[in-house]
XYZ file of N, CA, C and O in Angstrom:
700
model
N -20.805 33.189 -39.001
C -22.152 33.410 -38.513
C -22.178 33.220 -36.997
O -21.861 32.157 -36.490
N -22.581 34.254 -36.267
C -22.552 34.239 -34.807
C -23.493 33.181 -34.232
O -23.130 32.459 -33.310
N -24.717 33.071 -34.789
C -25.675 32.100 -34.266
C -25.179 30.666 -34.443
O -25.344 29.827 -33.562
N -24.565 30.376 -35.568
C -24.017 29.043 -35.809
C -22.910 28.748 -34.806
O -22.823 27.654 -34.259
N -22.065 29.726 -34.537
C -20.976 29.558 -33.580
C -21.509 29.260 -32.179
O -21.021 28.363 -31.500
N -22.533 30.001 -31.756
C -23.121 29.778 -30.433
C -23.786 28.410 -30.377
O -23.649 27.679 -29.396
N -24.485 28.033 -31.454
C -25.143 26.728 -31.490
C -24.114 25.605 -31.381
O -24.324 24.630 -30.677
N -22.987 25.758 -32.059
C -21.931 24.736 -31.974
C -21.367 24.646 -30.565
O -21.043 23.578 -30.077
N -21.230 25.796 -29.902
C -20.670 25.791 -28.553
C -21.592 25.098 -27.566
O -21.146 24.543 -26.577
N -22.889 25.121 -27.818
C -23.848 24.497 -26.906
C -24.210 23.074 -27.313
O -25.038 22.434 -26.700
N -23.595 22.635 -28.359
C -23.893 21.313 -28.899
C -23.627 20.239 -27.851
O -22.642 20.285 -27.138
N -24.540 19.260 -27.760
C -24.359 18.136 -26.849
C -23.758 16.979 -27.637
O -24.196 16.687 -28.745
N -22.768 16.351 -27.055
C -22.094 15.241 -27.713
C -22.381 13.961 -26.939
O -22.186 13.908 -25.747
N -22.842 12.941 -27.621
C -23.046 11.646 -26.987
C -21.910 10.734 -27.425
O -21.615 10.617 -28.590
N -21.286 10.132 -26.437
C -20.153 9.255 -26.725
C -20.354 7.918 -26.035
O -20.778 7.866 -24.896
N -20.027 6.851 -26.701
C -20.032 5.543 -26.058
C -18.775 5.434 -25.224
O -17.692 5.798 -25.657
N -18.934 4.917 -24.030
C -17.789 4.739 -23.149
C -17.328 3.296 -23.211
O -18.119 2.387 -23.048
N -16.068 3.107 -23.427
C -15.532 1.744 -23.382
C -14.483 1.645 -22.287
O -13.622 0.787 -22.312
N -14.568 2.555 -21.293
C -13.643 2.490 -20.180
C -13.894 1.213 -19.400
O -15.008 0.730 -19.314
N -12.857 0.665 -18.798
C -13.052 -0.513 -17.978
C -13.048 -0.095 -16.515
O -12.308 0.780 -16.104
N -13.941 -0.710 -15.737
C -14.042 -0.465 -14.314
C -13.730 -1.778 -13.617
O -14.503 -2.718 -13.724
N -12.621 -1.858 -12.886
C -12.284 -3.117 -12.229
C -13.367 -3.520 -11.222
O -13.921 -2.682 -10.526
N -13.677 -4.820 -11.185
C -14.648 -5.396 -10.255
C -16.023 -4.756 -10.373
O -16.764 -4.672 -9.411
N -16.384 -4.267 -11.522
C -17.677 -3.627 -11.706
C -18.496 -4.422 -12.715
O -17.977 -4.902 -13.698
N -19.824 -4.533 -12.477
C -20.656 -5.287 -13.405
C -21.164 -4.456 -14.582
O -22.111 -4.830 -15.221
N -20.537 -3.305 -14.843
C -21.027 -2.451 -15.920
C -20.849 -3.148 -17.265
O -19.787 -3.616 -17.597
N -21.930 -3.224 -18.029
C -21.896 -3.799 -19.359
C -21.801 -2.724 -20.424
O -21.133 -2.879 -21.412
N -22.533 -1.629 -20.226
C -22.648 -0.635 -21.273
C -22.887 0.721 -20.629
O -23.640 0.834 -19.676
N -22.244 1.743 -21.139
C -22.403 3.068 -20.565
C -22.390 4.108 -21.675
O -21.598 4.018 -22.604
N -23.308 5.082 -21.563
C -23.317 6.223 -22.479
C -23.008 7.458 -21.658
O -23.622 7.694 -20.623
N -22.059 8.235 -22.108
C -21.704 9.481 -21.420
C -22.134 10.654 -22.274
O -21.884 10.677 -23.471
N -22.777 11.615 -21.643
C -23.269 12.803 -22.320
C -22.410 13.982 -21.866
O -22.260 14.219 -20.676
N -21.827 14.695 -22.831
C -20.937 15.817 -22.535
C -21.513 17.111 -23.099
O -22.243 17.096 -24.079
N -21.173 18.218 -22.474
C -21.406 19.513 -23.099
C -20.087 19.908 -23.743
O -19.014 19.579 -23.235
N -20.163 20.579 -24.864
C -18.960 21.017 -25.566
C -19.061 22.529 -25.754
O -19.881 23.014 -26.519
N -18.260 23.269 -24.997
C -18.227 24.722 -25.088
C -16.794 25.130 -25.390
O -15.881 24.816 -24.633
N -16.623 25.819 -26.514
C -15.267 26.176 -26.925
C -14.477 24.917 -27.207
O -14.893 24.057 -27.971
N -13.332 24.791 -26.554
C -12.491 23.600 -26.707
C -12.625 22.660 -25.514
O -11.811 21.757 -25.348
N -13.631 22.861 -24.661
C -13.735 22.098 -23.425
C -14.941 21.169 -23.454
O -16.056 21.593 -23.738
N -14.711 19.902 -23.148
C -15.775 18.923 -22.972
C -16.000 18.750 -21.475
O -15.054 18.523 -20.724
N -17.239 18.852 -21.031
C -17.572 18.677 -19.623
C -18.603 17.572 -19.508
O -19.625 17.597 -20.186
N -18.316 16.593 -18.632
C -19.239 15.491 -18.426
C -20.549 16.028 -17.858
O -20.563 16.737 -16.860
N -21.653 15.693 -18.500
C -22.957 16.173 -18.079
C -23.756 15.057 -17.406
O -24.341 15.246 -16.362
N -23.777 13.876 -18.009
C -24.571 12.790 -17.459
C -24.058 11.458 -17.985
O -23.372 11.398 -19.000
N -24.397 10.396 -17.273
C -24.019 9.041 -17.667
C -25.258 8.164 -17.547
O -25.985 8.245 -16.565
N -25.515 7.335 -18.536
C -26.571 6.331 -18.454
C -25.871 4.981 -18.524
O -25.156 4.697 -19.487
N -26.064 4.167 -17.485
C -25.348 2.903 -17.371
C -26.326 1.742 -17.270
O -27.327 1.828 -16.566
N -26.033 0.680 -17.999
C -26.768 -0.572 -17.900
C -25.859 -1.588 -17.222
O -24.725 -1.761 -17.639
N -26.352 -2.251 -16.179
C -25.532 -3.218 -15.449
C -26.039 -4.636 -15.659
O -27.183 -4.852 -16.036
N -25.156 -5.582 -15.348
C -25.515 -6.996 -15.362
C -26.632 -7.262 -14.361
O -26.882 -6.463 -13.463
N -27.251 -8.425 -14.483
C -28.287 -8.855 -13.563
C -27.705 -8.977 -12.147
O -26.691 -9.636 -11.940
N -28.353 -8.315 -11.179
C -27.889 -8.308 -9.791
C -28.789 -9.201 -8.940
O -29.946 -9.424 -9.269
N -28.253 -9.677 -7.832
C -29.019 -10.523 -6.919
C -29.771 -9.657 -5.912
O -29.287 -8.615 -5.489
N -30.951 -10.108 -5.514
C -31.672 -9.511 -4.395
C -31.187 -10.250 -3.147
O -31.156 -11.471 -3.111
N -30.777 -9.490 -2.133
C -30.198 -10.082 -0.926
C -31.203 -10.018 0.223
O -32.009 -9.098 0.294
N -31.127 -10.979 1.135
C -31.975 -10.945 2.325
C -31.380 -9.993 3.343
O -30.168 -9.967 3.555
N -32.232 -9.212 3.954
C -31.826 -8.275 4.998
C -31.645 -9.069 6.290
O -32.588 -9.625 6.832
N -30.400 -9.125 6.737
C -30.082 -9.866 7.957
C -29.275 -8.953 8.870
O -28.385 -8.243 8.427
N -29.601 -8.974 10.150
C -28.853 -8.204 11.162
C -28.838 -6.702 10.880
O -27.816 -6.045 11.065
N -29.920 -6.155 10.399
C -30.011 -4.712 10.181
C -29.352 -4.272 8.885
O -28.741 -5.048 8.169
N -29.492 -2.980 8.622
C -28.935 -2.411 7.398
C -27.427 -2.228 7.535
O -26.930 -1.919 8.615
N -26.667 -2.387 6.427
C -25.222 -2.167 6.486
C -24.912 -0.693 6.777
O -25.676 0.194 6.414
N -23.797 -0.455 7.440
C -23.385 0.911 7.784
C -22.772 1.618 6.588
O -22.100 1.002 5.760
N -23.017 2.917 6.507
C -22.303 3.780 5.565
C -22.675 3.659 4.106
O -21.914 4.072 3.247
N -23.822 3.080 3.794
C -24.188 2.929 2.385
C -25.588 3.467 2.134
O -26.409 2.815 1.514
N -25.862 4.649 2.605
C -27.207 5.211 2.467
C -27.144 6.596 1.844
O -27.733 7.544 2.339
N -26.396 6.710 0.746
C -26.239 7.986 0.073
C -27.486 8.335 -0.733
O -28.214 7.453 -1.193
N -27.739 9.634 -0.956
C -28.938 10.067 -1.685
C -28.974 9.569 -3.135
O -27.940 9.447 -3.795
N -30.188 9.315 -3.604
C -30.447 8.928 -4.995
C -31.933 9.059 -5.223
O -32.708 9.254 -4.281
N -32.347 8.936 -6.460
C -33.762 8.962 -6.807
C -34.099 7.739 -7.640
O -33.279 7.289 -8.436
N -35.308 7.227 -7.452
C -35.827 6.187 -8.338
C -36.655 6.897 -9.394
O -37.540 7.689 -9.074
N -36.362 6.630 -10.651
C -37.090 7.246 -11.762
C -38.201 6.351 -12.296
O -39.225 6.831 -12.753
N -37.950 5.039 -12.267
C -38.911 4.106 -12.853
C -38.658 2.707 -12.311
O -37.513 2.327 -12.052
N -39.726 1.935 -12.150
C -39.640 0.534 -11.742
C -40.493 -0.276 -12.701
O -41.600 0.129 -13.049
N -39.968 -1.421 -13.153
C -40.769 -2.311 -13.992
C -40.430 -3.765 -13.662
O -39.317 -4.081 -13.271
N -41.439 -4.611 -13.788
C -41.301 -6.042 -13.547
C -41.570 -6.776 -14.839
O -42.427 -6.378 -15.620
N -40.857 -7.858 -15.050
C -41.292 -8.867 -15.997
C -41.153 -10.184 -15.240
O -40.696 -10.178 -14.101
N -41.556 -11.297 -15.785
C -41.498 -12.539 -14.997
C -40.098 -12.899 -14.495
O -39.966 -13.621 -13.522
N -39.069 -12.378 -15.134
C -37.712 -12.748 -14.764
C -36.948 -11.645 -14.038
O -36.082 -11.926 -13.225
N -37.229 -10.387 -14.364
C -36.357 -9.281 -13.960
C -37.160 -8.135 -13.338
O -38.218 -7.770 -13.835
N -36.622 -7.598 -12.257
C -37.114 -6.355 -11.665
C -36.118 -5.278 -12.078
O -34.935 -5.369 -11.764
N -36.577 -4.272 -12.827
C -35.703 -3.191 -13.306
C -36.026 -1.908 -12.553
O -37.197 -1.543 -12.424
N -34.980 -1.255 -12.052
C -35.128 0.012 -11.346
C -34.170 1.012 -11.976
O -32.966 0.775 -12.015
N -34.712 2.106 -12.491
C -33.881 3.161 -13.054
C -33.652 4.207 -11.964
O -34.608 4.706 -11.374
N -32.387 4.500 -11.688
C -32.015 5.428 -10.625
C -31.204 6.589 -11.193
O -30.617 6.477 -12.271
N -31.159 7.675 -10.440
C -30.289 8.810 -10.741
C -29.662 9.285 -9.439
O -30.276 9.169 -8.379
N -28.456 9.821 -9.543
C -27.737 10.279 -8.353
C -26.667 11.271 -8.769
O -26.276 11.343 -9.935
N -26.171 11.997 -7.818
C -25.097 12.951 -8.071
C -23.767 12.207 -8.051
O -23.537 11.354 -7.206
N -22.883 12.526 -8.979
C -21.572 11.868 -9.034
C -21.138 11.668 -10.461
O -21.444 12.472 -11.328
N -20.437 10.583 -10.718
C -20.026 10.262 -12.068
C -18.550 9.953 -12.210
O -18.108 9.511 -13.260
N -17.756 10.182 -11.146
C -16.311 9.913 -11.233
C -15.936 8.561 -10.643
O -14.885 8.024 -10.952
N -16.774 8.027 -9.776
C -16.478 6.749 -9.125
C -17.584 5.752 -9.465
O -18.689 6.134 -9.840
N -17.275 4.474 -9.311
C -18.266 3.423 -9.513
C -19.147 3.363 -8.266
O -18.646 3.180 -7.160
N -20.444 3.553 -8.407
C -21.380 3.526 -7.290
C -21.958 2.128 -7.139
O -22.119 1.413 -8.122
N -22.279 1.760 -5.900
C -22.863 0.448 -5.630
C -24.300 0.604 -5.170
O -24.606 1.467 -4.345
N -25.171 -0.238 -5.696
C -26.555 -0.323 -5.249
C -26.806 -1.748 -4.793
O -26.293 -2.700 -5.377
N -27.594 -1.886 -3.735
C -28.008 -3.198 -3.252
C -29.503 -3.156 -3.003
O -30.033 -2.158 -2.531
N -30.179 -4.250 -3.336
C -31.597 -4.389 -3.058
C -31.738 -5.451 -1.981
O -31.397 -6.614 -2.195
N -32.220 -5.011 -0.808
C -32.330 -5.896 0.346
C -33.792 -6.214 0.604
O -34.649 -5.322 0.583
N -34.086 -7.486 0.874
C -35.459 -7.939 1.105
C -35.649 -8.295 2.563
O -34.817 -8.981 3.164
N -36.748 -7.816 3.116
C -37.147 -8.190 4.464
C -37.987 -9.453 4.342
O -38.909 -9.511 3.515
N -37.690 -10.468 5.151
C -38.431 -11.727 5.070
C -39.913 -11.472 5.311
O -40.273 -10.790 6.273
N -40.772 -11.967 4.418
C -42.211 -11.730 4.600
C -42.731 -12.475 5.828
O -42.245 -13.556 6.154
N -43.681 -11.868 6.509
C -44.268 -12.546 7.668
C -45.157 -13.684 7.173
O -45.789 -13.596 6.125
N -45.163 -14.748 7.953
C -45.993 -15.904 7.581
C -47.451 -15.520 7.805
O -47.822 -14.981 8.843
N -48.250 -15.778 6.803
C -49.634 -15.328 6.824
C -50.555 -16.470 6.424
O -50.187 -17.333 5.637
N -51.757 -16.482 6.991
C -52.756 -17.467 6.593
C -53.333 -17.111 5.229
O -53.881 -17.954 4.535
N -53.188 -15.867 4.863
C -53.704 -15.374 3.590
C -52.806 -15.861 2.452
O -51.667 -16.248 2.670
N -53.336 -15.845 1.238
C -52.511 -16.233 0.094
C -51.778 -15.033 -0.503
O -51.097 -15.162 -1.503
N -51.930 -13.852 0.121
C -51.208 -12.671 -0.328
C -50.385 -12.125 0.830
O -50.903 -11.910 1.919
N -49.113 -11.933 0.601
C -48.208 -11.386 1.613
C -47.541 -10.149 1.040
O -47.514 -9.939 -0.165
N -46.948 -9.348 1.938
C -46.222 -8.160 1.506
C -44.733 -8.440 1.591
O -44.233 -8.916 2.610
N -44.056 -8.158 0.512
C -42.611 -8.319 0.429
C -42.000 -6.927 0.336
O -42.283 -6.185 -0.605
N -41.200 -6.560 1.335
C -40.588 -5.235 1.365
C -39.156 -5.322 0.831
O -38.360 -6.128 1.311
N -38.875 -4.481 -0.177
C -37.539 -4.406 -0.777
C -36.976 -3.008 -0.532
O -37.665 -2.013 -0.769
N -35.728 -2.932 -0.080
C -35.083 -1.672 0.250
C -33.877 -1.468 -0.665
O -32.947 -2.275 -0.654
N -33.903 -0.405 -1.449
C -32.780 -0.086 -2.329
C -31.864 0.884 -1.593
O -32.312 1.930 -1.103
N -30.583 0.507 -1.479
C -29.594 1.370 -0.822
C -28.469 1.674 -1.793
O -28.200 0.910 -2.729
N -27.800 2.787 -1.569
C -26.802 3.321 -2.505
C -25.550 3.727 -1.746
O -25.624 4.437 -0.745
N -24.415 3.267 -2.223
C -23.112 3.690 -1.707
C -22.429 4.493 -2.798
O -22.014 3.939 -3.816
N -22.341 5.812 -2.615
C -21.761 6.706 -3.614
C -20.254 6.768 -3.594
O -19.661 7.483 -4.404
N -19.603 6.034 -2.674
C -18.138 5.953 -2.606
C -17.497 7.346 -2.505
O -16.435 7.584 -3.058
N -18.179 8.280 -1.815
C -17.667 9.652 -1.628
C -17.361 10.357 -2.939
O -16.459 11.185 -3.029
N -18.118 10.028 -3.980
C -17.946 10.642 -5.307
C -18.421 12.093 -5.252
O -19.572 12.366 -4.922
N -17.549 13.021 -5.577
C -17.881 14.447 -5.494
C -18.057 15.108 -6.855
O -18.105 16.325 -6.953
N -18.176 14.321 -7.917
C -18.375 14.905 -9.246
C -19.757 15.551 -9.345
O -20.659 15.238 -8.579
N -19.907 16.442 -10.327
C -21.136 17.212 -10.483
C -22.102 16.641 -11.509
O -23.167 17.213 -11.720
N -21.766 15.562 -12.161
C -22.679 14.986 -13.152
C -23.868 14.365 -12.429
O -23.875 14.223 -11.205
N -24.912 13.995 -13.174
C -26.096 13.375 -12.599
C -26.404 12.106 -13.394
O -27.284 12.086 -14.247
N -25.633 11.026 -13.108
C -25.797 9.789 -13.877
C -27.118 9.087 -13.594
O -27.715 9.261 -12.540
N -27.544 8.290 -14.554
C -28.680 7.386 -14.393
C -28.192 5.970 -14.620
O -27.335 5.744 -15.466
N -28.716 5.048 -13.843
C -28.379 3.635 -14.018
C -29.665 2.830 -14.078
O -30.610 3.094 -13.341
N -29.673 1.852 -14.961
C -30.759 0.887 -15.005
C -30.254 -0.360 -14.290
O -29.370 -1.057 -14.787
N -30.785 -0.586 -13.095
C -30.394 -1.737 -12.286
C -31.382 -2.857 -12.562
O -32.595 -2.646 -12.501
N -30.873 -4.030 -12.874
C -31.741 -5.170 -13.152
C -31.444 -6.274 -12.151
O -30.304 -6.715 -12.020
N -32.497 -6.697 -11.451
C -32.365 -7.700 -10.403
C -33.042 -8.995 -10.827
O -34.098 -8.987 -11.453
N -32.415 -10.118 -10.444
C -32.887 -11.452 -10.796
C -34.097 -11.810 -9.930
O -33.984 -12.476 -8.903
N -35.268 -11.351 -10.353
C -36.501 -11.518 -9.581
C -36.984 -12.967 -9.607
O -37.423 -13.498 -8.589
N -36.886 -13.629 -10.731
C -37.356 -15.018 -10.849
C -36.564 -15.941 -9.923
O -37.150 -16.776 -9.224
N -35.256 -15.788 -9.884
C -34.431 -16.622 -9.019
C -34.712 -16.329 -7.545
O -34.750 -17.234 -6.716
N -34.939 -15.063 -7.226
C -35.255 -14.660 -5.852
C -36.534 -15.339 -5.371
O -36.620 -15.790 -4.228
N -37.540 -15.429 -6.240
C -38.809 -16.047 -5.846
C -38.692 -17.549 -5.607
O -39.585 -18.162 -5.025
N -37.594 -18.160 -6.029
C -37.367 -19.591 -5.793
C -36.782 -19.853 -4.408
O -36.654 -21.000 -3.996
N -36.414 -18.793 -3.679
C -35.821 -18.941 -2.352
C -36.831 -19.620 -1.425
O -38.025 -19.309 -1.466
N -36.375 -20.549 -0.549
C -37.291 -21.257 0.350
C -38.061 -20.335 1.306
O -39.116 -20.714 1.804
N -37.565 -19.135 1.560
C -38.260 -18.209 2.451
C -39.582 -17.761 1.829
O -40.558 -17.492 2.520
N -39.608 -17.699 0.514
C -40.830 -17.314 -0.197
C -41.764 -18.517 -0.205
O -41.387 -19.608 -0.624
N -42.999 -18.324 0.260
C -43.959 -19.438 0.336
C -44.533 -19.728 -1.046
O -45.136 -18.856 -1.663
N -44.326 -20.952 -1.493
C -44.849 -21.333 -2.794
C -46.378 -21.243 -2.790
O -47.032 -21.609 -1.833
N -46.920 -20.727 -3.865
C -48.360 -20.605 -3.990
C -48.901 -19.271 -3.496
O -50.043 -18.945 -3.740
N -48.096 -18.503 -2.764
C -48.539 -17.187 -2.302
C -48.334 -16.141 -3.378
O -47.414 -16.244 -4.184
N -49.183 -15.154 -3.379
C -48.978 -13.964 -4.203
C -48.349 -12.906 -3.307
O -48.614 -12.874 -2.104
N -47.542 -12.040 -3.905
C -46.844 -11.033 -3.119
C -47.117 -9.641 -3.667
O -46.978 -9.394 -4.863
N -47.552 -8.769 -2.750
C -47.521 -7.354 -3.045
C -46.104 -6.912 -2.724
O -45.576 -7.235 -1.658
N -45.476 -6.222 -3.637
C -44.089 -5.807 -3.449
C -44.068 -4.308 -3.173
O -44.605 -3.521 -3.941
N -43.467 -3.939 -2.041
C -43.262 -2.535 -1.695
C -41.790 -2.221 -1.871
O -40.936 -2.949 -1.348
N -41.502 -1.171 -2.629
C -40.116 -0.782 -2.857
C -39.851 0.518 -2.106
O -40.577 1.504 -2.275
N -38.819 0.474 -1.284
C -38.433 1.610 -0.452
C -37.048 2.110 -0.852
O -36.201 1.316 -1.285
N -36.837 3.391 -0.679
C -35.478 3.920 -0.704
C -35.044 4.037 0.754
O -35.875 4.244 1.643
N -33.765 3.873 1.004
C -33.224 4.082 2.353
C -32.068 5.062 2.216
O -31.045 4.745 1.626
N -32.275 6.267 2.746
C -31.278 7.322 2.654
C -31.086 7.914 4.045
O -32.057 8.331 4.687
N -29.837 7.919 4.499
C -29.484 8.486 5.809
C -30.365 7.939 6.933
O -30.847 8.675 7.781
N -30.608 6.622 6.924
C -31.343 5.973 7.993
C -32.853 6.073 7.894
O -33.563 5.592 8.780
N -33.370 6.671 6.827
C -34.816 6.850 6.689
C -35.332 5.998 5.529
O -34.844 6.106 4.407
N -36.339 5.160 5.828
C -36.990 4.369 4.782
C -38.153 5.171 4.231
O -38.973 5.683 4.989
N -38.245 5.254 2.898
C -39.339 5.985 2.264
C -39.940 5.086 1.195
O -39.243 4.631 0.283
N -41.245 4.853 1.291
C -41.933 4.016 0.314
C -41.947 4.724 -1.034
O -42.401 5.853 -1.138
N -41.422 4.052 -2.048
C -41.465 4.598 -3.406
C -42.812 4.252 -4.048
O -43.513 5.112 -4.561
N -43.158 2.957 -4.017
C -44.422 2.530 -4.591
C -44.679 1.078 -4.208
O -43.786 0.367 -3.734
N -45.914 0.633 -4.439
C -46.316 -0.734 -4.161
C -46.786 -1.364 -5.474
O -47.450 -0.710 -6.279
N -46.441 -2.637 -5.674
C -46.748 -3.336 -6.919
C -47.347 -4.686 -6.614
O -47.092 -5.278 -5.580
N -48.117 -5.198 -7.553
C -48.635 -6.561 -7.466
C -48.232 -7.293 -8.739
O -49.055 -7.543 -9.620
N -46.927 -7.628 -8.841
C -46.476 -8.295 -10.065
C -47.048 -9.689 -10.167
O -47.228 -10.363 -9.171
N -47.339 -10.101 -11.373
C -47.831 -11.460 -11.579
C -46.652 -12.362 -11.900
O -45.723 -11.956 -12.612
N -46.665 -13.574 -11.368
C -45.523 -14.475 -11.624
C -45.447 -14.930 -13.054
O -46.370 -14.856 -13.796
């Protein structure tokens, strides 16, 4: 049957990846392949990573780590800030860092906390479009002495790509 044959050729295969990545915090990864004829082609990767630290922005932004990416979703819970990202690549382990600008001291009980997500694609030239769920230790970050106890924070999340900061969205998470 011709239609069955064509349907099989376009069939999408989901496979669990158990590859090991040295020095990588990857916990779990799903790889999505297209299967045409006898050829499997990597289509996309969804990766869940360990809890990452939010770092303070000191002495400007690091050089060479501002590769393109997209933020798909942001969510807060009392402990974790989760950011789902997508980017071009899939052959190399990509690095993301969330950098915080120290909030200005304010007489008000509400301050703005600016967070900048940066991406180092490690010159990955693959054609897949992976997604990663990045989880940051938000509760531990709020315990830092720079954060004024008793203040509420509006959180602004920015992407930084090729030297340009772009506001993704602003949030008022509750502690």
